[in-house]
mmCIF file of C-alpha atoms and ligand atoms in Angstrom:
data_model
loop_
_atom_site.group_PDB
_atom_site.id
_atom_site.type_symbol
_atom_site.label_atom_id
_atom_site.label_comp_id
_atom_site.label_asym_id
_atom_site.label_seq_id
_atom_site.Cartn_x
_atom_site.Cartn_y
_atom_site.Cartn_z
ATOM 1 C CA UNK A 1 -0.035 0.001 -0.031
ATOM 2 C CA UNK A 2 1.264 3.371 -0.909
ATOM 3 C CA UNK A 3 1.578 6.184 1.906
ATOM 4 C CA UNK A 4 -0.940 8.452 0.423
ATOM 5 C CA UNK A 5 -3.612 5.589 0.618
ATOM 6 C CA UNK A 6 -3.041 5.481 4.394
ATOM 7 C CA UNK A 7 -6.178 7.098 5.751
ATOM 8 C CA UNK A 8 -5.549 6.666 9.346
ATOM 9 C CA UNK A 9 -2.944 5.841 12.015
ATOM 10 C CA UNK A 10 -4.357 2.227 12.097
ATOM 11 C CA UNK A 11 -3.455 1.932 8.346
ATOM 12 C CA UNK A 12 -0.054 3.136 9.019
ATOM 13 C CA UNK A 13 0.347 0.492 11.698
ATOM 14 C CA UNK A 14 -0.737 -2.170 9.437
ATOM 15 C CA UNK A 15 1.853 -1.053 6.817
ATOM 16 C CA UNK A 16 4.573 -1.021 9.595
ATOM 17 C CA UNK A 17 3.669 -4.500 10.541
ATOM 18 C CA UNK A 18 4.307 -5.805 7.029
ATOM 19 C CA UNK A 19 7.860 -4.233 6.843
ATOM 20 C CA UNK A 20 9.198 -4.974 10.417
ATOM 21 C CA UNK A 21 10.279 -8.252 11.954
ATOM 22 C CA UNK A 22 7.774 -9.465 14.550
ATOM 23 C CA UNK A 23 10.026 -9.167 17.475
ATOM 24 C CA UNK A 24 10.803 -5.432 16.720
ATOM 25 C CA UNK A 25 7.149 -4.577 15.811
ATOM 26 C CA UNK A 26 5.827 -6.328 18.984
ATOM 27 C CA UNK A 27 8.369 -4.300 21.026
ATOM 28 C CA UNK A 28 6.604 -0.953 20.204
ATOM 29 C CA UNK A 29 3.100 -2.263 19.446
ATOM 30 C CA UNK A 30 2.712 -4.464 22.521
ATOM 31 C CA UNK A 31 1.450 -3.891 26.096
ATOM 32 C CA UNK A 32 1.598 -5.429 29.553
ATOM 33 C CA UNK A 33 0.306 -8.909 30.243
ATOM 34 C CA UNK A 34 -3.247 -9.394 28.763
ATOM 35 C CA UNK A 35 -2.917 -5.940 27.097
ATOM 36 C CA UNK A 36 -6.320 -4.961 28.525
ATOM 37 C CA UNK A 37 -4.960 -1.565 29.462
ATOM 38 C CA UNK A 38 -3.558 -0.990 25.874
ATOM 39 C CA UNK A 39 -6.856 -1.775 24.303
ATOM 40 C CA UNK A 40 -8.868 0.303 26.880
ATOM 41 C CA UNK A 41 -6.666 3.231 26.174
ATOM 42 C CA UNK A 42 -7.819 3.728 22.729
ATOM 43 C CA UNK A 43 -11.455 2.467 23.373
ATOM 44 C CA UNK A 44 -11.885 4.909 26.235
ATOM 45 C CA UNK A 45 -10.988 7.706 24.007
ATOM 46 C CA UNK A 46 -13.418 6.605 21.375
ATOM 47 C CA UNK A 47 -16.328 6.616 24.055
ATOM 48 C CA UNK A 48 -16.075 10.256 24.856
ATOM 49 C CA UNK A 49 -18.658 11.972 22.876
ATOM 50 C CA UNK A 50 -18.524 15.823 21.782
ATOM 51 C CA UNK A 51 -21.644 17.204 20.390
ATOM 52 C CA UNK A 52 -21.003 19.492 17.268
ATOM 53 C CA UNK A 53 -22.415 23.052 17.121
ATOM 54 C CA UNK A 54 -23.190 24.441 13.649
ATOM 55 C CA UNK A 55 -23.520 27.769 11.880
ATOM 56 C CA UNK A 56 -20.300 29.156 13.546
ATOM 57 C CA UNK A 57 -17.606 30.617 11.103
ATOM 58 C CA UNK A 58 -14.833 28.206 11.013
ATOM 59 C CA UNK A 59 -13.065 29.303 7.879
ATOM 60 C CA UNK A 60 -9.877 29.811 9.877
ATOM 61 C CA UNK A 61 -8.971 27.048 12.261
ATOM 62 C CA UNK A 62 -6.319 27.842 14.740
ATOM 63 C CA UNK A 63 -4.560 24.964 16.386
ATOM 64 C CA UNK A 64 -1.917 26.868 18.148
ATOM 65 C CA UNK A 65 -1.347 25.894 21.908
ATOM 66 C CA UNK A 66 1.125 27.613 24.436
ATOM 67 C CA UNK A 67 2.437 25.602 27.147
ATOM 68 C CA UNK A 68 5.223 26.225 29.591
ATOM 69 C CA UNK A 69 5.879 29.414 27.925
ATOM 70 C CA UNK A 70 6.445 27.934 24.457
ATOM 71 C CA UNK A 71 3.966 28.562 21.491
ATOM 72 C CA UNK A 72 3.418 25.372 19.314
ATOM 73 C CA UNK A 73 1.578 25.015 16.016
ATOM 74 C CA UNK A 74 -0.294 22.022 17.162
ATOM 75 C CA UNK A 75 -1.558 20.895 20.720
ATOM 76 C CA UNK A 76 0.461 17.649 20.814
ATOM 77 C CA UNK A 77 4.033 16.423 20.875
ATOM 78 C CA UNK A 78 6.113 13.299 20.288
ATOM 79 C CA UNK A 79 6.284 11.190 23.588
ATOM 80 C CA UNK A 80 9.554 9.736 24.686
ATOM 81 C CA UNK A 81 10.265 6.302 23.233
ATOM 82 C CA UNK A 82 13.358 4.215 24.237
ATOM 83 C CA UNK A 83 15.085 1.918 21.756
ATOM 84 C CA UNK A 84 12.964 3.206 18.758
ATOM 85 C CA UNK A 85 15.747 2.659 16.236
ATOM 86 C CA UNK A 86 15.055 -1.074 16.550
ATOM 87 C CA UNK A 87 11.665 -0.288 15.167
ATOM 88 C CA UNK A 88 13.017 1.607 12.245
ATOM 89 C CA UNK A 89 16.559 2.653 11.695
ATOM 90 C CA UNK A 90 17.108 6.442 12.571
ATOM 91 C CA UNK A 91 13.562 6.784 14.006
ATOM 92 C CA UNK A 92 14.682 8.993 16.695
ATOM 93 C CA UNK A 93 16.317 11.578 14.492
ATOM 94 C CA UNK A 94 13.594 11.355 11.801
ATOM 95 C CA UNK A 95 11.003 12.246 14.469
ATOM 96 C CA UNK A 96 12.994 14.926 16.298
ATOM 97 C CA UNK A 97 13.517 16.729 12.872
ATOM 98 C CA UNK A 98 9.807 16.254 12.130
ATOM 99 C CA UNK A 99 8.768 17.872 15.338
ATOM 100 C CA UNK A 100 11.097 20.740 14.708
ATOM 101 C CA UNK A 101 9.583 21.330 11.292
ATOM 102 C CA UNK A 102 6.149 21.088 12.457
ATOM 103 C CA UNK A 103 6.940 23.236 15.550
ATOM 104 C CA UNK A 104 5.645 20.647 18.234
ATOM 105 C CA UNK A 105 7.706 19.354 21.038
ATOM 106 C CA UNK A 106 9.838 16.227 20.861
ATOM 107 C CA UNK A 107 10.518 14.343 23.966
ATOM 108 C CA UNK A 108 14.078 12.698 23.906
ATOM 109 C CA UNK A 109 13.962 9.412 26.072
ATOM 110 C CA UNK A 110 16.582 8.776 28.630
ATOM 111 C CA UNK A 111 16.607 5.338 26.874
ATOM 112 C CA UNK A 112 16.719 6.581 23.262
ATOM 113 C CA UNK A 113 18.940 4.912 20.656
ATOM 114 C CA UNK A 114 20.364 8.414 19.853
ATOM 115 C CA UNK A 115 22.340 10.418 22.486
ATOM 116 C CA UNK A 116 20.447 13.375 24.085
ATOM 117 C CA UNK A 117 22.937 15.716 22.655
ATOM 118 C CA UNK A 118 22.035 14.732 18.848
ATOM 119 C CA UNK A 119 18.440 14.846 19.649
ATOM 120 C CA UNK A 120 18.772 18.268 21.142
ATOM 121 C CA UNK A 121 20.601 19.482 17.907
ATOM 122 C CA UNK A 122 17.769 17.706 15.560
ATOM 123 C CA UNK A 123 14.979 19.280 17.659
ATOM 124 C CA UNK A 124 16.683 22.593 17.712
ATOM 125 C CA UNK A 125 14.803 24.334 20.584
ATOM 126 C CA UNK A 126 11.690 22.034 20.447
ATOM 127 C CA UNK A 127 13.338 19.375 22.494
ATOM 128 C CA UNK A 128 12.221 18.246 26.080
ATOM 129 C CA UNK A 129 14.197 15.655 28.221
ATOM 130 C CA UNK A 130 12.679 12.616 29.642
ATOM 131 C CA UNK A 131 14.618 11.344 32.854
ATOM 132 C CA UNK A 132 14.504 7.925 34.258
ATOM 133 C CA UNK A 133 16.009 7.894 37.731
ATOM 134 C CA UNK A 134 18.657 5.334 38.104
ATOM 135 C CA UNK A 135 19.532 3.110 41.039
ATOM 136 C CA UNK A 136 22.944 4.733 40.620
ATOM 137 C CA UNK A 137 22.763 8.510 41.753
ATOM 138 C CA UNK A 138 25.810 9.305 39.627
ATOM 139 C CA UNK A 139 24.139 8.067 36.458
ATOM 140 C CA UNK A 140 21.057 10.242 37.183
ATOM 141 C CA UNK A 141 23.127 13.199 37.966
ATOM 142 C CA UNK A 142 25.244 12.597 34.789
ATOM 143 C CA UNK A 143 22.280 12.742 32.658
ATOM 144 C CA UNK A 144 20.738 15.809 34.318
ATOM 145 C CA UNK A 145 24.075 17.636 33.684
ATOM 146 C CA UNK A 146 24.139 16.576 30.150
ATOM 147 C CA UNK A 147 20.583 17.649 29.623
ATOM 148 C CA UNK A 148 21.419 21.174 31.136
ATOM 149 C CA UNK A 149 24.377 21.477 29.024
ATOM 150 C CA UNK A 150 22.566 20.524 25.854
ATOM 151 C CA UNK A 151 20.222 23.511 26.744
ATOM 152 C CA UNK A 152 16.942 21.427 27.426
ATOM 153 C CA UNK A 153 14.542 23.791 29.095
ATOM 154 C CA UNK A 154 11.955 21.075 30.125
ATOM 155 C CA UNK A 155 12.548 17.832 31.789
ATOM 156 C CA UNK A 156 9.931 15.153 32.458
ATOM 157 C CA UNK A 157 10.821 12.653 35.068
ATOM 158 C CA UNK A 158 9.043 9.337 34.658
ATOM 159 C CA UNK A 159 7.343 7.939 37.854
ATOM 160 C CA UNK A 160 5.538 4.922 36.511
ATOM 161 C CA UNK A 161 8.520 2.436 36.239
ATOM 162 C CA UNK A 162 9.125 1.151 39.977
ATOM 163 C CA UNK A 163 9.437 -2.119 38.039
ATOM 164 C CA UNK A 164 9.839 -3.081 34.407
ATOM 165 C CA UNK A 165 6.410 -3.862 32.685
ATOM 166 C CA UNK A 166 5.829 -7.504 32.125
ATOM 167 C CA UNK A 167 5.222 -7.705 28.317
ATOM 168 C CA UNK A 168 4.110 -11.019 27.216
ATOM 169 C CA UNK A 169 4.713 -10.639 23.551
ATOM 170 C CA UNK A 170 8.404 -9.717 24.344
ATOM 171 C CA UNK A 171 8.695 -12.947 26.353
ATOM 172 C CA UNK A 172 7.123 -15.105 23.671
ATOM 173 C CA UNK A 173 9.453 -13.616 21.112
ATOM 174 C CA UNK A 174 12.311 -14.315 23.348
ATOM 175 C CA UNK A 175 13.427 -10.736 23.117
ATOM 176 C CA UNK A 176 16.917 -10.911 24.787
ATOM 177 C CA UNK A 177 19.034 -8.142 26.073
ATOM 178 C CA UNK A 178 21.693 -7.935 24.724
ATOM 179 C CA UNK A 179 20.413 -8.889 21.615
ATOM 180 C CA UNK A 180 20.871 -12.537 20.507
ATOM 181 C CA UNK A 181 20.228 -13.996 17.224
ATOM 182 C CA UNK A 182 17.750 -16.698 17.849
ATOM 183 C CA UNK A 183 15.960 -18.749 15.183
ATOM 184 C CA UNK A 184 12.913 -16.389 15.364
ATOM 185 C CA UNK A 185 15.035 -13.365 14.938
ATOM 186 C CA UNK A 186 16.847 -14.809 12.036
ATOM 187 C CA UNK A 187 13.458 -15.563 10.307
ATOM 188 C CA UNK A 188 12.353 -12.134 10.946
ATOM 189 C CA UNK A 189 15.598 -10.690 9.330
ATOM 190 C CA UNK A 190 15.229 -12.992 6.239
ATOM 191 C CA UNK A 191 11.538 -12.024 5.870
ATOM 192 C CA UNK A 192 12.221 -8.253 5.926
ATOM 193 C CA UNK A 193 15.190 -7.613 3.926
ATOM 194 C CA UNK A 194 14.613 -3.667 3.638
ATOM 195 C CA UNK A 195 14.734 -3.473 7.515
ATOM 196 C CA UNK A 196 17.645 -5.832 7.864
ATOM 197 C CA UNK A 197 19.738 -3.883 5.356
ATOM 198 C CA UNK A 198 18.827 -0.519 6.746
ATOM 199 C CA UNK A 199 19.632 -1.735 10.416
ATOM 200 C CA UNK A 200 22.885 -3.142 9.148
ATOM 201 C CA UNK A 201 23.850 0.157 7.601
ATOM 202 C CA UNK A 202 23.000 2.045 10.759
ATOM 203 C CA UNK A 203 24.466 -0.329 13.317
ATOM 204 C CA UNK A 204 22.751 -2.336 16.086
ATOM 205 C CA UNK A 205 20.372 -0.126 18.073
ATOM 206 C CA UNK A 206 21.726 0.623 21.382
ATOM 207 C CA UNK A 207 20.728 2.791 24.388
ATOM 208 C CA UNK A 208 22.819 5.725 23.446
ATOM 209 C CA UNK A 209 23.020 7.876 26.610
ATOM 210 C CA UNK A 210 24.296 5.006 28.693
ATOM 211 C CA UNK A 211 27.681 4.324 26.996
ATOM 212 C CA UNK A 212 27.158 0.951 25.232
ATOM 213 C CA UNK A 213 24.939 -0.258 27.851
ATOM 214 C CA UNK A 214 23.255 -3.031 25.880
ATOM 215 C CA UNK A 215 26.400 -4.006 24.196
ATOM 216 C CA UNK A 216 28.177 -4.564 27.632
ATOM 217 C CA UNK A 217 25.249 -5.853 29.714
ATOM 218 C CA UNK A 218 25.237 -9.631 30.421
ATOM 219 C CA UNK A 219 21.606 -9.804 31.594
ATOM 220 C CA UNK A 220 18.360 -7.746 31.478
ATOM 221 C CA UNK A 221 18.522 -7.139 35.196
ATOM 222 C CA UNK A 222 21.748 -5.252 34.550
ATOM 223 C CA UNK A 223 20.129 -2.934 32.114
ATOM 224 C CA UNK A 224 17.080 -2.492 34.337
ATOM 225 C CA UNK A 225 19.237 -1.481 37.251
ATOM 226 C CA UNK A 226 21.080 1.146 35.376
ATOM 227 C CA UNK A 227 17.875 2.548 33.793
ATOM 228 C CA UNK A 228 15.365 2.546 36.548
ATOM 229 C CA UNK A 229 14.996 1.980 40.492
ATOM 230 C CA UNK A 230 12.143 0.728 42.484
ATOM 231 C CA UNK A 231 13.451 3.299 45.182
ATOM 232 C CA UNK A 232 12.323 6.639 43.680
ATOM 233 C CA UNK A 233 10.174 8.451 46.192
ATOM 234 C CA UNK A 234 8.651 11.716 46.801
ATOM 235 C CA UNK A 235 11.723 12.984 48.736
ATOM 236 C CA UNK A 236 13.782 12.176 45.676
ATOM 237 C CA UNK A 237 11.300 14.266 43.575
ATOM 238 C CA UNK A 238 11.723 17.165 45.812
ATOM 239 C CA UNK A 239 15.507 17.049 45.345
ATOM 240 C CA UNK A 240 15.051 16.710 41.706
ATOM 241 C CA UNK A 241 12.742 19.995 41.844
ATOM 242 C CA UNK A 242 15.701 21.727 43.699
ATOM 243 C CA UNK A 243 18.213 20.385 41.426
ATOM 244 C CA UNK A 244 16.575 21.271 38.011
ATOM 245 C CA UNK A 245 16.396 24.821 37.142
ATOM 246 C CA UNK A 246 14.044 24.522 34.076
ATOM 247 C CA UNK A 247 10.379 23.412 33.868
ATOM 248 C CA UNK A 248 9.930 20.021 35.522
ATOM 249 C CA UNK A 249 6.946 17.644 34.599
ATOM 250 C CA UNK A 250 6.298 14.516 36.125
ATOM 251 C CA UNK A 251 5.171 11.643 33.757
ATOM 252 C CA UNK A 252 3.037 8.710 34.593
ATOM 253 C CA UNK A 253 0.326 10.144 36.957
ATOM 254 C CA UNK A 254 -2.782 8.548 37.408
ATOM 255 C CA UNK A 255 -4.132 9.291 40.845
ATOM 256 C CA UNK A 256 -5.619 12.757 41.734
ATOM 257 C CA UNK A 257 -3.716 12.867 45.135
ATOM 258 C CA UNK A 258 -0.418 12.118 43.319
ATOM 259 C CA UNK A 259 -1.232 14.998 40.949
ATOM 260 C CA UNK A 260 -1.835 17.322 43.857
ATOM 261 C CA UNK A 261 1.488 16.308 45.441
ATOM 262 C CA UNK A 262 3.373 17.230 42.272
ATOM 263 C CA UNK A 263 1.984 20.553 42.401
ATOM 264 C CA UNK A 264 2.694 21.061 46.169
ATOM 265 C CA UNK A 265 6.346 20.123 45.396
ATOM 266 C CA UNK A 266 6.503 23.005 42.920
ATOM 267 C CA UNK A 267 6.282 20.804 39.504
ATOM 268 C CA UNK A 268 5.119 22.750 36.510
ATOM 269 C CA UNK A 269 2.976 20.010 35.345
ATOM 270 C CA UNK A 270 2.148 16.414 35.011
ATOM 271 C CA UNK A 271 1.603 14.006 32.274
ATOM 272 C CA UNK A 272 -1.326 11.836 32.905
ATOM 273 C CA UNK A 273 0.041 8.504 31.391
ATOM 274 C CA UNK A 274 -0.171 4.811 31.808
ATOM 275 C CA UNK A 275 3.066 4.529 29.699
ATOM 276 C CA UNK A 276 0.730 3.336 26.789
ATOM 277 C CA UNK A 277 -0.498 0.294 28.529
ATOM 278 C CA UNK A 278 2.955 -1.107 28.781
ATOM 279 C CA UNK A 279 3.263 -1.127 32.720
ATOM 280 C CA UNK A 280 0.140 -2.811 34.133
ATOM 281 C CA UNK A 281 -2.852 -4.432 32.514
ATOM 282 C CA UNK A 282 -5.202 -3.529 35.583
ATOM 283 C CA UNK A 283 -4.967 0.376 35.476
ATOM 284 C CA UNK A 284 -7.424 2.891 34.340
ATOM 285 C CA UNK A 285 -7.199 4.568 30.837
ATOM 286 C CA UNK A 286 -5.902 7.990 31.110
ATOM 287 C CA UNK A 287 -8.804 9.781 29.549
ATOM 288 C CA UNK A 288 -10.947 8.207 32.542
ATOM 289 C CA UNK A 289 -8.415 9.283 35.077
ATOM 290 C CA UNK A 290 -8.243 12.770 33.919
ATOM 291 C CA UNK A 291 -11.471 14.511 35.000
ATOM 292 C CA UNK A 292 -10.836 13.884 38.764
ATOM 293 C CA UNK A 293 -7.364 15.013 38.263
ATOM 294 C CA UNK A 294 -8.185 18.202 36.447
ATOM 295 C CA UNK A 295 -10.678 19.067 39.155
ATOM 296 C CA UNK A 296 -8.499 18.684 41.981
ATOM 297 C CA UNK A 297 -5.653 20.412 40.392
ATOM 298 C CA UNK A 298 -8.027 23.321 39.347
ATOM 299 C CA UNK A 299 -5.478 24.751 36.763
ATOM 300 C CA UNK A 300 -2.607 25.019 39.226
ATOM 301 C CA UNK A 301 -0.193 23.311 36.983
ATOM 302 C CA UNK A 302 -0.261 21.995 33.347
ATOM 303 C CA UNK A 303 -1.920 18.730 32.588
ATOM 304 C CA UNK A 304 -0.631 16.837 29.435
ATOM 305 C CA UNK A 305 -2.299 13.459 28.394
ATOM 306 C CA UNK A 306 -1.079 10.518 26.569
ATOM 307 C CA UNK A 307 -1.687 6.820 26.169
ATOM 308 C CA UNK A 308 -4.077 5.993 23.401
ATOM 309 C CA UNK A 309 -4.003 8.987 21.150
ATOM 310 C CA UNK A 310 -4.821 7.598 17.650
ATOM 311 C CA UNK A 311 -7.108 10.299 16.188
ATOM 312 C CA UNK A 312 -6.994 14.059 16.086
ATOM 313 C CA UNK A 313 -10.213 14.222 17.740
ATOM 314 C CA UNK A 314 -8.550 12.412 20.794
ATOM 315 C CA UNK A 315 -6.396 15.443 21.412
ATOM 316 C CA UNK A 316 -9.696 17.696 21.468
ATOM 317 C CA UNK A 317 -11.239 14.999 23.832
ATOM 318 C CA UNK A 318 -8.407 15.388 26.161
ATOM 319 C CA UNK A 319 -8.797 19.250 26.246
ATOM 320 C CA UNK A 320 -12.573 19.016 26.715
ATOM 321 C CA UNK A 321 -11.781 16.721 29.860
ATOM 322 C CA UNK A 322 -9.317 19.176 31.371
ATOM 323 C CA UNK A 323 -5.961 18.613 29.734
ATOM 324 C CA UNK A 324 -4.263 21.408 27.703
ATOM 325 C CA UNK A 325 -1.908 19.395 25.644
ATOM 326 C CA UNK A 326 -1.277 15.844 24.619
ATOM 327 C CA UNK A 327 1.647 13.423 23.649
ATOM 328 C CA UNK A 328 1.615 10.651 21.357
ATOM 329 C CA UNK A 329 3.911 7.890 21.116
ATOM 330 C CA UNK A 330 2.917 5.107 18.707
ATOM 331 C CA UNK A 331 0.819 7.183 16.292
ATOM 332 C CA UNK A 332 4.088 8.846 14.975
ATOM 333 C CA UNK A 333 6.183 5.832 15.507
ATOM 334 C CA UNK A 334 3.887 3.759 13.300
ATOM 335 C CA UNK A 335 4.376 6.497 10.689
ATOM 336 C CA UNK A 336 8.234 5.899 10.802
ATOM 337 C CA UNK A 337 7.708 2.189 10.667
ATOM 338 C CA UNK A 338 5.321 2.381 7.566
ATOM 339 C CA UNK A 339 7.666 4.644 5.542
ATOM 340 C CA UNK A 340 10.669 6.366 7.277
ATOM 341 C CA UNK A 341 10.682 10.034 7.129
ATOM 342 C CA UNK A 342 7.760 10.233 4.567
ATOM 343 C CA UNK A 343 5.566 7.836 6.815
ATOM 344 C CA UNK A 344 6.346 9.905 9.659
ATOM 345 C CA UNK A 345 5.073 13.069 7.889
ATOM 346 C CA UNK A 346 2.076 11.079 6.806
ATOM 347 C CA UNK A 347 1.210 10.341 10.365
ATOM 348 C CA UNK A 348 1.678 14.007 11.144
ATOM 349 C CA UNK A 349 -0.473 15.307 8.426
ATOM 350 C CA UNK A 350 -3.256 12.431 9.313
ATOM 351 C CA UNK A 351 -3.542 13.775 12.814
ATOM 352 C CA UNK A 352 -3.410 17.322 12.002
ATOM 353 C CA UNK A 353 -6.181 17.003 9.220
ATOM 354 C CA UNK A 354 -8.243 15.050 11.549
ATOM 355 C CA UNK A 355 -7.883 17.767 14.375
ATOM 356 C CA UNK A 356 -8.699 20.548 12.027
ATOM 357 C CA UNK A 357 -11.792 18.940 10.475
ATOM 358 C CA UNK A 358 -13.080 17.878 14.065
ATOM 359 C CA UNK A 359 -12.698 21.393 15.292
ATOM 360 C CA UNK A 360 -14.569 22.752 12.295
ATOM 361 C CA UNK A 361 -17.304 20.110 12.730
ATOM 362 C CA UNK A 362 -17.585 21.161 16.419
ATOM 363 C CA UNK A 363 -17.905 24.788 15.652
ATOM 364 C CA UNK A 364 -14.880 25.692 17.549
ATOM 365 C CA UNK A 365 -12.351 27.855 15.534
ATOM 366 C CA UNK A 366 -9.604 27.929 17.999
ATOM 367 C CA UNK A 367 -8.222 24.780 19.926
ATOM 368 C CA UNK A 368 -7.767 27.065 22.891
ATOM 369 C CA UNK A 369 -11.544 27.666 23.250
ATOM 370 C CA UNK A 370 -12.468 24.080 23.627
ATOM 371 C CA UNK A 371 -14.111 23.498 27.151
ATOM 372 C CA UNK A 372 -16.229 21.088 29.096
ATOM 373 C CA UNK A 373 -19.414 22.543 27.351
ATOM 374 C CA UNK A 374 -18.449 20.581 24.158
ATOM 375 C CA UNK A 375 -18.915 17.247 25.701
ATOM 376 C CA UNK A 376 -22.137 15.467 24.995
ATOM 377 C CA UNK A 377 -24.252 16.097 27.986
ATOM 378 C CA UNK A 378 -26.636 13.120 28.416
ATOM 379 C CA UNK A 379 -23.704 10.753 28.330
ATOM 380 C CA UNK A 380 -21.682 12.434 31.142
ATOM 381 C CA UNK A 381 -21.586 10.676 34.407
HETATM 382 C C1 LIG B 1 8.286 1.166 22.744
HETATM 383 C C2 LIG B 1 7.980 2.241 23.743
HETATM 384 C C3 LIG B 1 9.035 2.695 24.367
HETATM 385 C C4 LIG B 1 8.847 3.635 25.415
HETATM 386 N N1 LIG B 1 9.837 4.229 26.140
HETATM 387 C C5 LIG B 1 9.673 5.058 26.902
HETATM 388 C C6 LIG B 1 10.752 5.864 27.704
HETATM 389 O O1 LIG B 1 11.860 5.512 27.373
HETATM 390 N N2 LIG B 1 10.393 6.656 28.643
HETATM 391 C C7 LIG B 1 9.259 7.010 28.915
HETATM 392 O O2 LIG B 1 8.990 7.944 29.699
HETATM 393 N N3 LIG B 1 8.199 6.592 28.302
HETATM 394 C C8 LIG B 1 8.355 5.684 27.419
HETATM 395 N N4 LIG B 1 7.281 5.067 26.672
HETATM 396 C C9 LIG B 1 5.950 5.585 26.884
HETATM 397 C C10 LIG B 1 5.506 6.719 26.110
HETATM 398 O O3 LIG B 1 6.323 7.889 26.425
HETATM 399 C C11 LIG B 1 4.098 7.257 26.172
HETATM 400 O O4 LIG B 1 3.747 7.264 27.438
HETATM 401 C C12 LIG B 1 3.116 6.273 25.301
HETATM 402 O O5 LIG B 1 3.823 5.768 24.265
HETATM 403 C C13 LIG B 1 1.889 6.879 24.997
HETATM 404 O O6 LIG B 1 1.035 5.903 24.521
HETATM 405 P P1 LIG B 1 0.690 5.840 23.092
HETATM 406 O O7 LIG B 1 1.822 5.042 22.566
HETATM 407 O O8 LIG B 1 -0.575 4.984 23.084
HETATM 408 O O9 LIG B 1 0.551 7.117 22.510
HETATM 409 C C14 LIG B 1 7.445 3.991 25.657
HETATM 410 C C15 LIG B 1 6.415 3.619 24.901
HETATM 411 C C16 LIG B 1 6.696 2.646 23.909
HETATM 412 C C17 LIG B 1 5.541 2.315 23.011
#
């Protein structure tokens, strides 16, 4: 299928699935355990109804959004994704450049396959940095100092990984760290020659910020210990708030009381996120967790939402329910997987077109004017 025939993000996902070996596709597409949370994320967005209002002049649609003092051309950005070059070679840089061109934020993951310095350069002022707090304090401090030196102004600290998610697809695929060529992997390489050649040309995907961590690790436990810690607490967050002079967001908040604590500690915002359904199968979809969080925060700090955004209208739904901005991980990743830089652009164009049309249909010429009134009344609890 040609890229211009892809009408939706789901079409791009299907195209990506055909070009990428199963173990690499599942690494991005999969969720925790039964994947109930992954499915609920998108289903719950779909369930939120907005009622169109007509006979409003919508000849000029304004999708700008200002957040944390930065004005963006659209109200969403790219979520941090680790190891994305395993999905498609150079995916990190492709998306960072796309975000710069489109003037939306690009969040560089601590666990990216490209260094945070390279990503800052590619995103050129539109880069935010995502921090995983390591069990080794010197590793964490090293990353923060590098992020400062690379001139990132916004840091997101990810809170929802006290333990690594259990992802059944990765277990079934025998996804091993460091990578091993198993019979399944070999089959995937032979069946997807384009992916294999490009991956050979660009080199084995690594977690670039941690000096060849994947290459030198002898077990997955090694990697995990460097990347994350089960010992990250509110006291550590307070220390991080003192340490980081830029804007600080906490990513992975689902409970209203946790959101309130983030505000009390002096964070500039939160990302209501369940890590795209990759951590647990039993948790709530973010769009359902959002209203209570927005109510409790009462506008004190910024609220961003991710996990399940697949349509332009999902960003509008998030705004109507109390967020001011959204992130998407897989939607843009599927674009790169479907067709490299052109595929990423296609994903971007689809989301923007859907958003623009939906605003027109709702009779709301400017994204910033969307409010709870636009929610369908008789369905609201
Ligand atoms: C393959 C993959 C890797 C991810 N890596 C990270 C990461 O390194 N840091 C992080 O904070 N979140 C990570 N996430 C979570 C995303 O930032 C984001 O919360 C999630 O993808 C949003 O859900 P969506 O994919 O449905 O849009 C990852 C998600 C995926 C799919």
